[in-house]
C-alpha cells in the first residue's frame, strides 16, 4: 500500500500517465529522476548538480573529461601550449548551435570574458582568474594568455560554450531557454516538475541513439526509487536512501551500479559566528561526531567515514588524522574555552547558553537523519542544539550568505584538488562561506595551482587539508558512494565517479 501511494504521488508530481511502463515505450525518450530542480539553464551560472546534468547534455566545452578525468577533444580538436602561460585552441569545423548558427571563436571569447566579469557573478569565476586575455586569432582559433603557469587549466576547459548572439541578448531569456551545441536540444521546462530535451540530429559527434531525455524533478528518494521499480523512470542516481538501494538490488529487470564518488559530505562551520569563532568549540563539536555510526547506521555502508577534503582514490589523497569521536575530549575543550554546565546540564558562558543550529536541505532524508542524530548527541553532551531544514533553493541561498552556524552539505565532481579547495578555503574565496582565513593556506593553494609537478601539488593540498581538519573549517563526515540504478532496457550508459552523464550520448533504449 505504501509503495502504491508513493507511485500515485509521483504521477501527480510528474504527470506521467498511469500505466506507462518502460518496457512498453517505443519513442526512445529516456526518463531520469533528479532530486532537485536546476537553478539555471545558463552553464556559466550553474551551481548545483541538476544544472550540471542539463548543461553537459545541451552544451559542449572545448574539451571533455573522459572516465579517468583526462581532457579529450570536444569543440576544440587540438590545442598547443607553446609556453607556460599561453594556450591556443583550434576549433572543430562545421559545428552549429541548436538555432542553426555557426560556432566561432567569438563565442568562446564571449563565454570566458563574461565569466571573468565580476559583475556577472559566475560562481566558479576564480577557476578562470589566471586568464589575463582571451582572443580570437581567427574564426577557428582562440588564444588564452595566463598570468602564471596554471596546472588545472586544461581540465577547466570543459566549461560549456554559449552562443554570444543569444546569451548577450536579455530578451532571449537564455537562463530559461538554453541553446548550445550539444547532443540534445532544450525543449521545455516546467519548474520543479520536468525538463524536456530532444535529440540533436545534426550533432557534430553524431546523432544520439536516444530520441530525447526527460529529467523529472522528484525530491523524495523513495518515490524516485519506486518509479524506477515500476517502470515510470529509466534511470536514477545518488542521492538515494540505503534501504531503497537494498530493495532495488532484489528487483528483476533493474541494475544497480556502485562505486566511490569524487565527492564528500561535510559539516561546514561558520567561523565568523560568535560561538564558532573559537577553534576549541569547533574542535569539541567535531569530537562529538561519530562518523562510523553515521556511515553504518544511517547510510548502511553506502558512504564511508570521511576525514578530510582529500578524496580516496585520487592522486592527491593522503590519510589526514581527524578529530576522533571522543566526548571526554570535547568536554575538556569546552572547559578550556570557558564554558561550564548550568543546573540543567547545559553549557553556559557569560550567562548565555551554548546554542547550536544545524541546517540542511529537506530533499535528502539521509542528511536530515544526520543532523537530527547530531542534535541528539549534542544535547546529550550539554549543548542546546536544534535543526532547521528548508528546500534546497532557500537553504543554499542562506549558506551562501553565511546565514548559518553549521551546515550539512556536499561537494561533487571534484576533478582536481584546486576545484575542491581553492575557492573554498582561500581568504575571501567565493565558496568560502564559513569565512575562514589563513595566509598560509592561501600560499599553499597558489603553489598547488602553479606547479607542474604532481607530487608537489599533492603536497601543497595535503598541507591545506591538515589545517582545515585541525582548525575544523570543514568536518568531512563521509566519502560519498555514487550509485546509479537503471532499468535493463537501458544500454550503453557508463556511470562515472564524477557524476557525469556524458555517456547518455551513446545510450539507447530497447
Tab-separated table of C-alpha atoms in Angstrom:
chain	number	residue	atom	x	y	z
A	1	UNK	CA	0.000	0.000	0.000
A	2	UNK	CA	2.828	2.409	0.897
A	3	UNK	CA	4.536	1.880	-2.446
A	4	UNK	CA	1.243	2.351	-4.329
A	5	UNK	CA	0.695	5.655	-2.539
A	6	UNK	CA	4.230	6.737	-3.420
A	7	UNK	CA	3.630	5.937	-7.080
A	8	UNK	CA	0.438	7.987	-7.033
A	9	UNK	CA	2.395	10.908	-5.553
A	10	UNK	CA	4.954	10.541	-8.334
A	11	UNK	CA	2.259	10.570	-11.023
A	12	UNK	CA	0.772	13.731	-9.567
A	13	UNK	CA	4.187	15.411	-9.484
A	14	UNK	CA	5.322	14.471	-12.960
A	15	UNK	CA	2.137	13.962	-14.956
A	16	UNK	CA	3.346	10.539	-16.159
A	17	UNK	CA	0.223	8.747	-17.449
A	18	UNK	CA	-0.933	5.884	-15.242
A	19	UNK	CA	0.054	2.605	-16.824
A	20	UNK	CA	3.072	3.996	-18.664
A	21	UNK	CA	5.911	1.489	-18.392
A	22	UNK	CA	9.437	1.424	-19.730
A	23	UNK	CA	9.007	-1.933	-21.456
A	24	UNK	CA	6.078	-0.505	-23.422
A	25	UNK	CA	7.985	2.518	-24.672
A	26	UNK	CA	8.857	2.843	-28.328
A	27	UNK	CA	9.723	6.528	-28.625
A	28	UNK	CA	13.245	6.199	-27.238
A	29	UNK	CA	12.953	9.016	-24.694
A	30	UNK	CA	14.923	8.208	-21.548
A	31	UNK	CA	13.278	9.327	-18.317
A	32	UNK	CA	15.663	10.197	-15.485
A	33	UNK	CA	14.828	11.221	-11.933
A	34	UNK	CA	16.605	14.113	-10.168
A	35	UNK	CA	16.273	15.191	-6.551
A	36	UNK	CA	16.279	18.970	-7.083
A	37	UNK	CA	15.454	21.294	-9.941
A	38	UNK	CA	18.223	23.053	-11.821
A	39	UNK	CA	18.813	26.594	-10.629
A	40	UNK	CA	19.555	27.899	-14.129
A	41	UNK	CA	19.975	26.781	-17.708
A	42	UNK	CA	22.959	29.101	-18.162
A	43	UNK	CA	26.050	26.930	-17.630
A	44	UNK	CA	28.167	29.934	-16.662
A	45	UNK	CA	25.942	30.443	-13.615
A	46	UNK	CA	25.237	26.838	-12.633
A	47	UNK	CA	25.842	25.989	-9.005
A	48	UNK	CA	24.023	22.678	-8.487
A	49	UNK	CA	24.286	19.150	-9.837
A	50	UNK	CA	20.967	19.253	-11.696
A	51	UNK	CA	22.065	22.293	-13.689
A	52	UNK	CA	25.271	20.442	-14.492
A	53	UNK	CA	23.310	17.403	-15.736
A	54	UNK	CA	21.339	19.569	-18.134
A	55	UNK	CA	24.397	21.569	-19.178
A	56	UNK	CA	26.506	18.602	-20.241
A	57	UNK	CA	23.687	17.319	-22.456
A	58	UNK	CA	22.772	20.652	-24.062
A	59	UNK	CA	26.267	22.160	-24.319
A	60	UNK	CA	29.866	21.242	-25.092
A	61	UNK	CA	33.176	22.577	-23.833
A	62	UNK	CA	36.436	22.963	-25.679
A	63	UNK	CA	37.411	19.665	-24.066
A	64	UNK	CA	35.532	16.794	-22.438
A	65	UNK	CA	36.895	14.831	-19.476
A	66	UNK	CA	36.960	11.087	-20.006
A	67	UNK	CA	36.304	8.392	-17.386
A	68	UNK	CA	39.766	8.959	-15.901
A	69	UNK	CA	39.434	12.786	-15.965
A	70	UNK	CA	41.871	13.172	-18.876
A	71	UNK	CA	40.865	16.068	-21.208
A	72	UNK	CA	39.855	14.898	-24.693
A	73	UNK	CA	38.931	16.932	-27.804
A	74	UNK	CA	35.396	18.299	-27.978
A	75	UNK	CA	34.679	21.707	-29.583
A	76	UNK	CA	38.447	22.013	-29.895
A	77	UNK	CA	40.083	19.311	-31.997
A	78	UNK	CA	43.543	20.158	-30.692
A	79	UNK	CA	45.499	22.671	-28.623
A	80	UNK	CA	49.022	23.971	-28.213
A	81	UNK	CA	50.852	25.116	-25.096
A	82	UNK	CA	53.874	26.942	-26.568
A	83	UNK	CA	54.891	28.383	-23.195
A	84	UNK	CA	53.643	28.038	-19.600
A	85	UNK	CA	51.251	30.980	-19.892
A	86	UNK	CA	49.870	30.529	-23.418
A	87	UNK	CA	47.230	28.094	-24.663
A	88	UNK	CA	45.977	28.016	-28.257
A	89	UNK	CA	42.800	26.073	-29.139
A	90	UNK	CA	41.837	25.037	-32.670
A	91	UNK	CA	38.071	24.775	-33.089
A	92	UNK	CA	36.210	21.973	-34.789
A	93	UNK	CA	34.928	22.906	-38.247
A	94	UNK	CA	31.213	22.926	-39.058
A	95	UNK	CA	29.799	22.956	-35.511
A	96	UNK	CA	26.415	24.646	-35.198
A	97	UNK	CA	24.347	25.841	-32.269
A	98	UNK	CA	20.832	24.488	-31.958
A	99	UNK	CA	19.388	27.553	-33.690
A	100	UNK	CA	21.486	26.753	-36.776
A	101	UNK	CA	24.127	29.445	-36.282
A	102	UNK	CA	27.825	28.608	-36.585
A	103	UNK	CA	30.110	28.223	-33.603
A	104	UNK	CA	33.027	30.641	-33.929
A	105	UNK	CA	35.939	31.807	-31.842
A	106	UNK	CA	33.907	34.881	-30.872
A	107	UNK	CA	31.501	32.654	-28.925
A	108	UNK	CA	34.407	31.170	-26.978
A	109	UNK	CA	35.828	34.618	-26.254
A	110	UNK	CA	32.428	35.894	-25.111
A	111	UNK	CA	31.856	32.879	-22.849
A	112	UNK	CA	35.063	33.343	-20.904
A	113	UNK	CA	35.016	37.132	-20.862
A	114	UNK	CA	31.565	37.081	-19.302
A	115	UNK	CA	32.657	34.529	-16.700
A	116	UNK	CA	35.632	36.722	-15.814
A	117	UNK	CA	33.454	39.823	-15.397
A	118	UNK	CA	32.947	40.253	-11.613
A	119	UNK	CA	29.571	41.883	-12.254
A	120	UNK	CA	28.335	38.713	-13.931
A	121	UNK	CA	28.887	36.832	-10.650
A	122	UNK	CA	29.770	33.451	-12.103
A	123	UNK	CA	30.058	31.043	-9.135
A	124	UNK	CA	33.285	29.489	-10.402
A	125	UNK	CA	34.884	32.665	-11.751
A	126	UNK	CA	38.055	32.140	-9.703
A	127	UNK	CA	38.741	28.897	-11.581
A	128	UNK	CA	39.455	31.134	-14.573
A	129	UNK	CA	41.003	34.089	-12.726
A	130	UNK	CA	44.538	33.401	-14.060
A	131	UNK	CA	43.287	34.231	-17.575
A	132	UNK	CA	44.537	37.710	-18.470
A	133	UNK	CA	43.197	37.718	-22.016
A	134	UNK	CA	41.256	35.520	-24.427
A	135	UNK	CA	41.299	36.494	-28.106
A	136	UNK	CA	40.029	35.179	-31.419
A	137	UNK	CA	43.158	34.818	-33.532
A	138	UNK	CA	40.873	33.863	-36.438
A	139	UNK	CA	37.301	32.456	-36.630
A	140	UNK	CA	38.543	28.962	-35.698
A	141	UNK	CA	41.380	29.753	-33.280
A	142	UNK	CA	41.299	31.051	-29.709
A	143	UNK	CA	44.350	32.105	-27.681
A	144	UNK	CA	44.369	32.288	-23.886
A	145	UNK	CA	47.043	34.228	-22.023
A	146	UNK	CA	47.552	33.481	-18.329
A	147	UNK	CA	49.149	35.499	-15.562
A	148	UNK	CA	51.122	32.453	-14.435
A	149	UNK	CA	51.520	28.764	-15.053
A	150	UNK	CA	48.240	27.111	-14.100
A	151	UNK	CA	48.236	23.328	-13.657
A	152	UNK	CA	44.471	22.591	-13.782
A	153	UNK	CA	43.741	24.972	-16.676
A	154	UNK	CA	43.087	22.351	-19.362
A	155	UNK	CA	40.698	20.378	-17.148
A	156	UNK	CA	38.622	23.527	-16.653
A	157	UNK	CA	38.225	23.964	-20.400
A	158	UNK	CA	35.207	21.677	-20.241
A	159	UNK	CA	33.202	24.824	-19.431
A	160	UNK	CA	30.192	24.963	-21.768
A	161	UNK	CA	30.473	27.413	-24.658
A	162	UNK	CA	27.431	29.648	-25.086
A	163	UNK	CA	26.213	31.490	-28.230
A	164	UNK	CA	27.133	35.158	-27.973
A	165	UNK	CA	24.218	36.393	-30.092
A	166	UNK	CA	21.688	34.735	-27.763
A	167	UNK	CA	23.314	34.835	-24.317
A	168	UNK	CA	24.126	38.549	-24.636
A	169	UNK	CA	20.506	39.430	-25.555
A	170	UNK	CA	18.414	39.782	-22.384
A	171	UNK	CA	15.201	39.417	-24.383
A	172	UNK	CA	16.165	35.832	-25.255
A	173	UNK	CA	15.912	34.749	-21.592
A	174	UNK	CA	18.867	32.428	-22.070
A	175	UNK	CA	18.861	31.143	-18.480
A	176	UNK	CA	15.399	29.643	-19.020
A	177	UNK	CA	15.770	28.780	-22.713
A	178	UNK	CA	19.327	27.469	-23.142
A	179	UNK	CA	20.791	26.982	-26.617
A	180	UNK	CA	24.010	25.033	-27.037
A	181	UNK	CA	25.912	22.807	-29.452
A	182	UNK	CA	25.254	19.584	-27.519
A	183	UNK	CA	23.768	16.231	-28.410
A	184	UNK	CA	20.377	17.242	-27.021
A	185	UNK	CA	18.276	20.354	-27.598
A	186	UNK	CA	16.282	22.103	-24.899
A	187	UNK	CA	12.504	21.810	-25.458
A	188	UNK	CA	10.655	22.883	-22.326
A	189	UNK	CA	10.942	23.368	-18.585
A	190	UNK	CA	8.177	23.047	-16.012
A	191	UNK	CA	9.765	24.366	-12.850
A	192	UNK	CA	10.021	21.773	-10.068
A	193	UNK	CA	8.454	19.188	-12.364
A	194	UNK	CA	10.402	18.293	-15.515
A	195	UNK	CA	12.887	19.395	-18.161
A	196	UNK	CA	12.450	18.025	-21.678
A	197	UNK	CA	15.300	17.609	-24.149
A	198	UNK	CA	15.199	16.196	-27.657
A	199	UNK	CA	17.959	14.640	-29.747
A	200	UNK	CA	20.052	16.915	-31.959
A	201	UNK	CA	20.173	15.090	-35.314
A	202	UNK	CA	22.926	17.414	-36.546
A	203	UNK	CA	25.241	16.894	-33.576
A	204	UNK	CA	28.891	17.137	-34.611
A	205	UNK	CA	29.664	13.908	-32.758
A	206	UNK	CA	26.871	12.015	-34.490
A	207	UNK	CA	23.182	11.927	-33.632
A	208	UNK	CA	22.495	10.309	-30.234
A	209	UNK	CA	20.709	6.957	-30.169
A	210	UNK	CA	18.089	8.283	-27.775
A	211	UNK	CA	15.203	10.326	-29.167
A	212	UNK	CA	15.386	12.524	-26.123
A	213	UNK	CA	15.843	12.811	-22.372
A	214	UNK	CA	13.272	13.989	-19.834
A	215	UNK	CA	14.542	14.984	-16.409
A	216	UNK	CA	11.836	14.576	-13.769
A	217	UNK	CA	12.280	16.570	-10.552
A	218	UNK	CA	11.239	14.258	-7.695
A	219	UNK	CA	12.575	15.375	-4.294
A	220	UNK	CA	11.628	12.204	-2.396
A	221	UNK	CA	14.272	9.469	-2.697
A	222	UNK	CA	11.811	6.627	-2.165
A	223	UNK	CA	9.347	7.988	-4.711
A	224	UNK	CA	12.143	8.078	-7.300
A	225	UNK	CA	13.168	4.525	-6.414
A	226	UNK	CA	9.580	3.292	-6.645
A	227	UNK	CA	9.121	4.987	-10.011
A	228	UNK	CA	12.224	3.200	-11.315
A	229	UNK	CA	10.954	-0.124	-9.987
A	230	UNK	CA	7.514	0.254	-11.581
A	231	UNK	CA	8.920	1.421	-14.904
A	232	UNK	CA	7.933	5.085	-14.760
A	233	UNK	CA	11.606	6.082	-14.803
A	234	UNK	CA	14.555	4.554	-16.635
A	235	UNK	CA	17.452	5.954	-14.587
A	236	UNK	CA	18.052	7.354	-11.121
A	237	UNK	CA	21.243	8.084	-9.226
A	238	UNK	CA	22.625	9.422	-5.959
A	239	UNK	CA	21.361	10.758	-3.619
A	240	UNK	CA	19.418	7.605	-2.776
A	241	UNK	CA	18.322	6.115	0.514
A	242	UNK	CA	20.192	2.932	1.509
A	243	UNK	CA	17.026	0.958	2.190
A	244	UNK	CA	15.768	1.757	-1.318
A	245	UNK	CA	19.093	0.711	-2.856
A	246	UNK	CA	18.983	-2.572	-0.939
A	247	UNK	CA	15.432	-3.179	-2.157
A	248	UNK	CA	16.236	-2.402	-5.792
A	249	UNK	CA	19.099	-4.895	-5.789
A	250	UNK	CA	16.471	-7.636	-5.491
A	251	UNK	CA	14.164	-6.329	-8.215
A	252	UNK	CA	14.098	-8.153	-11.563
A	253	UNK	CA	14.876	-6.026	-14.596
A	254	UNK	CA	16.930	-3.498	-12.629
A	255	UNK	CA	20.705	-2.940	-12.488
A	256	UNK	CA	22.380	-1.236	-9.518
A	257	UNK	CA	25.883	0.159	-10.048
A	258	UNK	CA	28.017	1.277	-7.066
A	259	UNK	CA	31.404	2.997	-6.990
A	260	UNK	CA	33.364	5.541	-4.968
A	261	UNK	CA	32.420	9.061	-5.975
A	262	UNK	CA	34.579	12.108	-6.472
A	263	UNK	CA	32.789	13.788	-3.620
A	264	UNK	CA	32.262	14.064	0.102
A	265	UNK	CA	29.606	15.137	2.615
A	266	UNK	CA	30.713	17.561	5.307
A	267	UNK	CA	29.771	19.919	8.090
A	268	UNK	CA	30.593	23.480	7.066
A	269	UNK	CA	31.409	25.589	10.133
A	270	UNK	CA	30.720	29.323	10.095
A	271	UNK	CA	33.956	30.515	11.670
A	272	UNK	CA	32.627	34.080	11.877
A	273	UNK	CA	29.812	33.044	14.195
A	274	UNK	CA	30.332	34.420	17.753
A	275	UNK	CA	30.330	30.921	19.247
A	276	UNK	CA	32.070	29.020	16.465
A	277	UNK	CA	34.816	31.603	16.026
A	278	UNK	CA	36.538	29.772	18.920
A	279	UNK	CA	38.508	26.875	17.423
A	280	UNK	CA	38.238	24.924	20.695
A	281	UNK	CA	34.451	24.956	20.404
A	282	UNK	CA	34.664	23.755	16.805
A	283	UNK	CA	37.099	21.006	17.820
A	284	UNK	CA	34.850	19.993	20.708
A	285	UNK	CA	31.846	19.656	18.406
A	286	UNK	CA	33.895	17.626	15.939
A	287	UNK	CA	34.833	15.242	18.773
A	288	UNK	CA	31.097	14.571	19.249
A	289	UNK	CA	30.610	13.388	15.658
A	290	UNK	CA	30.673	9.595	15.403
A	291	UNK	CA	31.325	9.154	11.690
A	292	UNK	CA	31.371	5.361	11.862
A	293	UNK	CA	27.847	5.320	13.290
A	294	UNK	CA	26.637	7.784	10.657
A	295	UNK	CA	28.136	5.643	7.888
A	296	UNK	CA	26.887	2.305	9.188
A	297	UNK	CA	23.537	3.171	10.750
A	298	UNK	CA	22.233	5.956	8.525
A	299	UNK	CA	23.970	5.230	5.212
A	300	UNK	CA	24.281	1.458	5.845
A	301	UNK	CA	27.808	1.483	4.440
A	302	UNK	CA	26.766	3.163	1.181
A	303	UNK	CA	29.050	6.107	2.070
A	304	UNK	CA	32.260	5.561	4.037
A	305	UNK	CA	33.533	7.500	7.100
A	306	UNK	CA	35.409	10.609	5.973
A	307	UNK	CA	38.385	12.500	7.341
A	308	UNK	CA	39.484	15.375	5.118
A	309	UNK	CA	38.778	17.128	1.793
A	310	UNK	CA	41.259	14.730	0.132
A	311	UNK	CA	39.204	12.142	-1.752
A	312	UNK	CA	40.377	8.500	-1.679
A	313	UNK	CA	41.445	7.031	-5.000
A	314	UNK	CA	42.834	10.321	-6.334
A	315	UNK	CA	46.485	11.218	-6.887
A	316	UNK	CA	46.246	13.912	-4.216
A	317	UNK	CA	44.867	11.683	-1.443
A	318	UNK	CA	46.596	11.238	1.920
A	319	UNK	CA	45.341	9.917	5.239
A	320	UNK	CA	44.912	13.026	7.392
A	321	UNK	CA	44.041	12.343	11.057
A	322	UNK	CA	40.746	13.950	12.033
A	323	UNK	CA	39.058	14.829	15.328
A	324	UNK	CA	38.143	11.327	16.505
A	325	UNK	CA	34.860	10.652	18.304
A	326	UNK	CA	35.725	11.383	21.935
A	327	UNK	CA	33.098	13.013	24.206
A	328	UNK	CA	35.615	13.333	27.060
A	329	UNK	CA	37.961	15.345	24.840
A	330	UNK	CA	35.001	17.504	23.797
A	331	UNK	CA	34.153	18.254	27.419
A	332	UNK	CA	37.760	19.171	28.186
A	333	UNK	CA	37.957	21.553	25.221
A	334	UNK	CA	34.712	23.292	26.176
A	335	UNK	CA	36.002	23.753	29.723
A	336	UNK	CA	39.232	25.229	28.371
A	337	UNK	CA	37.150	27.581	26.230
A	338	UNK	CA	35.393	28.907	29.334
A	339	UNK	CA	32.106	27.008	29.115
A	340	UNK	CA	30.577	25.380	32.199
A	341	UNK	CA	27.388	23.383	32.690
A	342	UNK	CA	24.480	25.060	34.484
A	343	UNK	CA	21.948	23.385	36.788
A	344	UNK	CA	20.136	21.961	33.764
A	345	UNK	CA	23.305	20.375	32.421
A	346	UNK	CA	23.632	22.883	29.556
A	347	UNK	CA	26.915	24.643	28.884
A	348	UNK	CA	26.866	28.386	29.565
A	349	UNK	CA	29.352	31.232	29.277
A	350	UNK	CA	28.772	34.818	30.371
A	351	UNK	CA	25.128	33.959	31.033
A	352	UNK	CA	24.490	32.621	27.516
A	353	UNK	CA	23.798	29.028	26.567
A	354	UNK	CA	25.971	27.130	24.102
A	355	UNK	CA	23.355	27.144	21.360
A	356	UNK	CA	23.976	25.475	18.001
A	357	UNK	CA	21.650	25.322	14.984
A	358	UNK	CA	22.290	22.583	12.422
A	359	UNK	CA	20.965	23.206	8.913
A	360	UNK	CA	20.466	21.072	5.832
A	361	UNK	CA	18.018	20.762	2.947
A	362	UNK	CA	14.690	18.948	3.026
A	363	UNK	CA	15.149	16.934	-0.175
A	364	UNK	CA	17.676	14.477	1.269
A	365	UNK	CA	16.299	12.246	4.080
A	366	UNK	CA	19.767	10.845	4.792
A	367	UNK	CA	21.090	14.301	5.616
A	368	UNK	CA	18.029	15.087	7.705
A	369	UNK	CA	18.688	11.935	9.730
A	370	UNK	CA	22.320	13.004	10.199
A	371	UNK	CA	21.511	16.452	11.593
A	372	UNK	CA	18.781	15.029	13.825
A	373	UNK	CA	21.221	12.413	15.109
A	374	UNK	CA	23.826	15.111	15.800
A	375	UNK	CA	21.208	17.244	17.507
A	376	UNK	CA	20.520	14.411	19.954
A	377	UNK	CA	24.226	13.740	20.552
A	378	UNK	CA	24.920	17.419	21.155
A	379	UNK	CA	22.009	17.654	23.600
A	380	UNK	CA	23.216	14.572	25.470
A	381	UNK	CA	26.542	16.349	25.894
A	382	UNK	CA	25.206	19.625	27.271
A	383	UNK	CA	24.684	21.640	24.076
A	384	UNK	CA	21.444	23.449	23.285
A	385	UNK	CA	21.061	22.103	19.724
A	386	UNK	CA	18.288	22.464	17.165
A	387	UNK	CA	17.714	21.594	13.498
A	388	UNK	CA	16.427	23.693	10.593
A	389	UNK	CA	15.622	22.160	7.206
A	390	UNK	CA	14.402	24.067	4.167
A	391	UNK	CA	14.027	23.376	0.466
A	392	UNK	CA	17.297	23.457	-1.492
A	393	UNK	CA	16.984	26.941	-3.096
A	394	UNK	CA	16.272	28.583	0.271
A	395	UNK	CA	18.916	26.528	2.043
A	396	UNK	CA	21.798	27.155	-0.377
A	397	UNK	CA	20.946	30.874	-0.535
A	398	UNK	CA	21.254	31.080	3.249
A	399	UNK	CA	24.561	29.183	3.248
A	400	UNK	CA	25.998	31.440	0.552
A	401	UNK	CA	25.114	34.461	2.698
A	402	UNK	CA	26.748	32.833	5.767
A	403	UNK	CA	23.326	32.708	7.428
A	404	UNK	CA	24.085	29.531	9.366
A	405	UNK	CA	26.200	28.095	12.169
A	406	UNK	CA	26.772	24.536	10.956
A	407	UNK	CA	25.532	23.435	7.532
A	408	UNK	CA	25.470	19.849	6.275
A	409	UNK	CA	26.229	19.810	2.565
A	410	UNK	CA	28.378	18.064	-0.030
A	411	UNK	CA	30.850	18.640	-2.829
A	412	UNK	CA	30.697	16.563	-6.014
A	413	UNK	CA	32.633	16.256	-9.269
A	414	UNK	CA	35.970	17.015	-7.610
A	415	UNK	CA	38.018	16.665	-10.778
A	416	UNK	CA	41.103	18.409	-9.370
A	417	UNK	CA	42.201	19.397	-5.840
A	418	UNK	CA	42.150	23.028	-6.966
A	419	UNK	CA	38.461	22.604	-7.827
A	420	UNK	CA	37.869	21.192	-4.353
A	421	UNK	CA	39.859	23.711	-2.324
A	422	UNK	CA	40.919	26.982	-3.940
A	423	UNK	CA	37.718	28.986	-3.711
A	424	UNK	CA	36.507	27.086	-0.641
A	425	UNK	CA	39.437	27.841	1.676
A	426	UNK	CA	41.110	30.946	0.243
A	427	UNK	CA	40.669	34.186	2.177
A	428	UNK	CA	37.647	35.864	0.633
A	429	UNK	CA	37.011	32.963	-1.758
A	430	UNK	CA	33.582	32.959	-3.380
A	431	UNK	CA	32.799	29.500	-1.998
A	432	UNK	CA	34.406	30.152	1.383
A	433	UNK	CA	31.029	30.501	3.059
A	434	UNK	CA	32.423	29.874	6.550
A	435	UNK	CA	34.795	32.843	6.292
A	436	UNK	CA	37.975	31.106	7.467
A	437	UNK	CA	41.164	32.946	6.523
A	438	UNK	CA	44.777	31.793	6.843
A	439	UNK	CA	47.565	33.335	4.694
A	440	UNK	CA	49.493	30.053	4.906
A	441	UNK	CA	46.566	28.268	3.243
A	442	UNK	CA	46.447	30.928	0.537
A	443	UNK	CA	50.128	30.423	-0.188
A	444	UNK	CA	49.775	26.640	-0.390
A	445	UNK	CA	46.779	26.972	-2.717
A	446	UNK	CA	48.777	29.242	-5.012
A	447	UNK	CA	51.650	26.755	-5.047
A	448	UNK	CA	49.251	23.960	-5.918
A	449	UNK	CA	47.907	25.929	-8.866
A	450	UNK	CA	51.268	26.973	-10.247
A	451	UNK	CA	53.323	23.771	-10.032
A	452	UNK	CA	53.526	21.347	-12.934
A	453	UNK	CA	54.972	18.720	-10.592
A	454	UNK	CA	52.098	16.480	-9.481
A	455	UNK	CA	53.923	15.353	-6.321
A	456	UNK	CA	54.490	18.974	-5.265
A	457	UNK	CA	50.862	19.784	-6.000
A	458	UNK	CA	49.719	16.874	-3.849
A	459	UNK	CA	51.966	18.025	-1.020
A	460	UNK	CA	50.520	21.543	-1.146
A	461	UNK	CA	46.917	20.349	-0.986
A	462	UNK	CA	47.703	17.863	1.763
A	463	UNK	CA	49.089	20.765	3.795
A	464	UNK	CA	45.838	22.665	3.285
A	465	UNK	CA	43.782	19.629	4.260
A	466	UNK	CA	45.695	19.190	7.517
A	467	UNK	CA	44.969	22.783	8.516
A	468	UNK	CA	41.314	22.555	7.505
A	469	UNK	CA	40.879	19.425	9.631
A	470	UNK	CA	42.855	20.722	12.604
A	471	UNK	CA	41.003	24.050	12.632
A	472	UNK	CA	37.660	22.362	11.863
A	473	UNK	CA	36.797	24.609	8.949
A	474	UNK	CA	35.155	21.555	7.416
A	475	UNK	CA	34.415	18.318	9.252
A	476	UNK	CA	34.244	15.777	6.432
A	477	UNK	CA	31.722	13.172	7.572
A	478	UNK	CA	31.595	10.821	4.608
A	479	UNK	CA	33.343	9.907	1.402
A	480	UNK	CA	30.406	9.538	-0.918
A	481	UNK	CA	29.450	6.483	-2.879
A	482	UNK	CA	27.999	7.047	-6.353
A	483	UNK	CA	25.054	4.814	-7.151
A	484	UNK	CA	23.264	4.586	-10.488
A	485	UNK	CA	20.168	2.452	-10.972
A	486	UNK	CA	18.817	1.697	-14.440
A	487	UNK	CA	16.117	-0.443	-15.974
A	488	UNK	CA	17.585	-3.275	-18.024
A	489	UNK	CA	16.263	-1.769	-21.256
A	490	UNK	CA	18.928	0.949	-20.883
A	491	UNK	CA	22.088	0.063	-22.830
A	492	UNK	CA	25.401	1.859	-23.120
A	493	UNK	CA	25.232	4.124	-20.074
A	494	UNK	CA	28.532	4.078	-18.165
A	495	UNK	CA	28.440	5.508	-14.611
A	496	UNK	CA	31.239	7.977	-13.958
A	497	UNK	CA	32.632	8.709	-10.458
A	498	UNK	CA	32.392	12.419	-11.257
A	499	UNK	CA	28.654	12.015	-11.782
A	500	UNK	CA	28.919	12.886	-15.478
A	501	UNK	CA	26.082	11.788	-17.764
A	502	UNK	CA	28.015	12.316	-20.987
A	503	UNK	CA	27.615	8.625	-21.811
A	504	UNK	CA	23.929	9.304	-22.475
A	505	UNK	CA	25.206	10.403	-25.877
A	506	UNK	CA	25.780	6.709	-26.727
A	507	UNK	CA	22.964	5.243	-24.629
A	508	UNK	CA	19.960	3.507	-26.173
A	509	UNK	CA	16.616	2.067	-25.049
A	510	UNK	CA	15.310	-1.329	-26.106
